[in-house]
Amino acid sequence: MKKIMIFVMIFVLIIFLLIYFFHTTKKEKNVVLLGVECDITDINTSDKILTIIGAEGGREIIQQESKIDCKNLEKDGKIVKFNSSNEPNILKFDDLKQSDRIKINIDEKQLQNNNEFLKVKQIELLSKN
């Protein structure tokens, strides 16, 4: 009787471990690309939409013009410019101008999807033109 009970317990343990390992291996990796340099090519101030294209190293990542909806970014304080002491100054959408250089943080999956708008985590203003 004890042998049967031990066998059942080992069998249940093995099944539990198999389920656990299969569940943990199916998790997708969320890769966020930090600091992709872009130039602002157009600004729609009424809808708060930026049109951007990759600049320098960012051109390899964002090769064509893409749009970013900035309503939520502005509301969440995710449009910033870092000062000399590396502290973020929160900016308004209206502070961004055409041909400004920005850095964006974006999910790698967003670049692979063919959505109308890119969902960006943060915008950092690098230089004003």
Coordinates of C-alpha atoms in Angstrom, one line a residue:
M1 CA 0.0 0.0 0.0
K2 CA 2.8 2.4 0.8
K3 CA 4.5 1.6 -2.5
I4 CA 1.4 2.5 -4.4
M5 CA 1.0 5.7 -2.4
I6 CA 4.6 6.7 -3.1
F7 CA 4.2 5.9 -6.8
V8 CA 1.1 8.0 -7.1
M9 CA 2.8 10.9 -5.3
I10 CA 5.8 10.8 -7.6
F11 CA 3.6 10.5 -10.6
V12 CA 1.6 13.6 -9.5
L13 CA 4.8 15.5 -8.8
I14 CA 6.2 14.7 -12.3
I15 CA 3.0 15.9 -13.9
F16 CA 3.0 19.1 -11.9
L17 CA 6.6 19.8 -12.8
L18 CA 5.9 19.2 -16.5
I19 CA 3.0 21.6 -16.5
Y20 CA 5.1 24.2 -14.7
F21 CA 8.0 24.0 -17.1
F22 CA 5.8 24.1 -20.2
H23 CA 4.0 27.1 -18.8
T24 CA 7.1 29.1 -18.0
T25 CA 8.8 28.4 -21.4
K26 CA 5.8 29.9 -23.3
K27 CA 6.2 33.4 -22.0
E28 CA 7.1 35.9 -24.6
K29 CA 10.0 38.3 -24.2
N30 CA 9.1 41.9 -24.3
V31 CA 12.1 43.7 -25.8
V32 CA 12.0 47.5 -25.5
L33 CA 14.3 49.5 -27.8
L34 CA 15.7 52.4 -25.8
G35 CA 16.8 55.7 -27.4
V36 CA 15.8 55.3 -31.0
E37 CA 16.7 58.6 -32.6
C38 CA 14.1 60.2 -34.9
D39 CA 13.4 63.5 -36.6
I40 CA 9.9 65.0 -36.4
T41 CA 8.7 65.5 -40.0
D42 CA 5.2 66.7 -39.3
I43 CA 3.0 67.8 -36.4
N44 CA -0.8 67.6 -36.2
T45 CA -1.4 69.9 -33.2
S46 CA -5.2 69.5 -33.1
D47 CA -5.0 65.6 -32.8
K48 CA -1.6 65.6 -31.0
I49 CA 0.0 63.3 -33.6
L50 CA 3.7 63.3 -34.6
T51 CA 5.0 62.0 -37.9
I52 CA 8.6 60.8 -37.5
I53 CA 11.3 59.1 -39.4
G54 CA 14.5 57.4 -38.0
A55 CA 17.7 59.5 -37.9
E56 CA 21.3 58.3 -37.9
G57 CA 21.3 54.9 -36.0
G58 CA 17.5 55.0 -35.7
R59 CA 17.1 55.0 -39.5
E60 CA 17.9 51.2 -39.5
I61 CA 15.0 50.7 -37.1
I62 CA 12.4 53.2 -38.4
Q63 CA 13.0 53.3 -42.1
Q64 CA 9.7 54.9 -43.2
E65 CA 7.6 57.7 -41.9
S66 CA 5.5 56.6 -38.9
K67 CA 2.9 58.3 -36.7
I68 CA 2.8 58.6 -32.9
D69 CA -0.4 59.5 -31.0
C70 CA 0.8 61.7 -28.1
K71 CA -2.4 62.3 -26.2
N72 CA -1.7 59.7 -23.5
L73 CA 2.0 60.4 -23.5
E74 CA 1.4 64.1 -22.6
K75 CA -1.2 63.2 -20.1
D76 CA 1.1 60.7 -18.4
G77 CA 4.1 63.0 -18.4
K78 CA 6.1 60.8 -20.9
I79 CA 7.4 63.7 -23.1
V80 CA 10.6 64.9 -21.4
K81 CA 13.8 66.7 -21.9
F82 CA 16.7 65.9 -19.6
N83 CA 18.6 68.8 -18.1
S84 CA 22.3 69.0 -17.5
S85 CA 22.0 67.2 -14.1
N86 CA 20.1 64.4 -15.8
E87 CA 16.7 65.2 -14.3
P88 CA 13.7 65.0 -16.5
N89 CA 11.7 68.2 -17.3
I90 CA 8.2 67.3 -18.4
L91 CA 7.2 68.9 -21.6
K92 CA 3.9 69.6 -23.3
F93 CA 3.1 68.5 -26.8
D94 CA 3.2 72.1 -28.0
D95 CA 6.9 72.3 -27.0
L96 CA 7.7 69.9 -29.9
K97 CA 8.4 71.4 -33.3
Q98 CA 8.9 70.1 -36.8
S99 CA 12.5 69.0 -37.5
D100 CA 13.2 68.6 -33.7
R101 CA 15.4 65.5 -32.9
I102 CA 13.8 63.1 -30.4
K103 CA 14.6 59.7 -28.9
I104 CA 11.8 57.2 -28.4
N105 CA 11.5 54.1 -26.3
I106 CA 9.4 51.5 -28.2
D107 CA 8.5 47.8 -28.0
E108 CA 10.1 45.7 -30.7
K109 CA 6.7 44.2 -31.4
Q110 CA 5.3 47.6 -32.3
L111 CA 7.8 47.9 -35.2
Q112 CA 6.8 44.5 -36.5
N113 CA 3.1 45.3 -36.5
N114 CA 1.7 47.3 -39.4
N115 CA -0.5 49.5 -37.2
E116 CA -1.3 53.1 -38.2
F117 CA 0.2 54.4 -35.1
L118 CA 3.3 53.4 -33.1
K119 CA 2.7 52.9 -29.4
V120 CA 5.7 54.6 -27.8
K121 CA 6.7 54.3 -24.1
Q122 CA 8.4 57.7 -23.9
I123 CA 9.6 60.6 -26.0
E124 CA 12.8 62.5 -25.1
L125 CA 13.5 65.8 -26.8
L126 CA 17.2 65.9 -27.8
S127 CA 17.6 69.1 -29.7
K128 CA 15.3 71.9 -30.9
N129 CA 15.6 73.2 -34.4

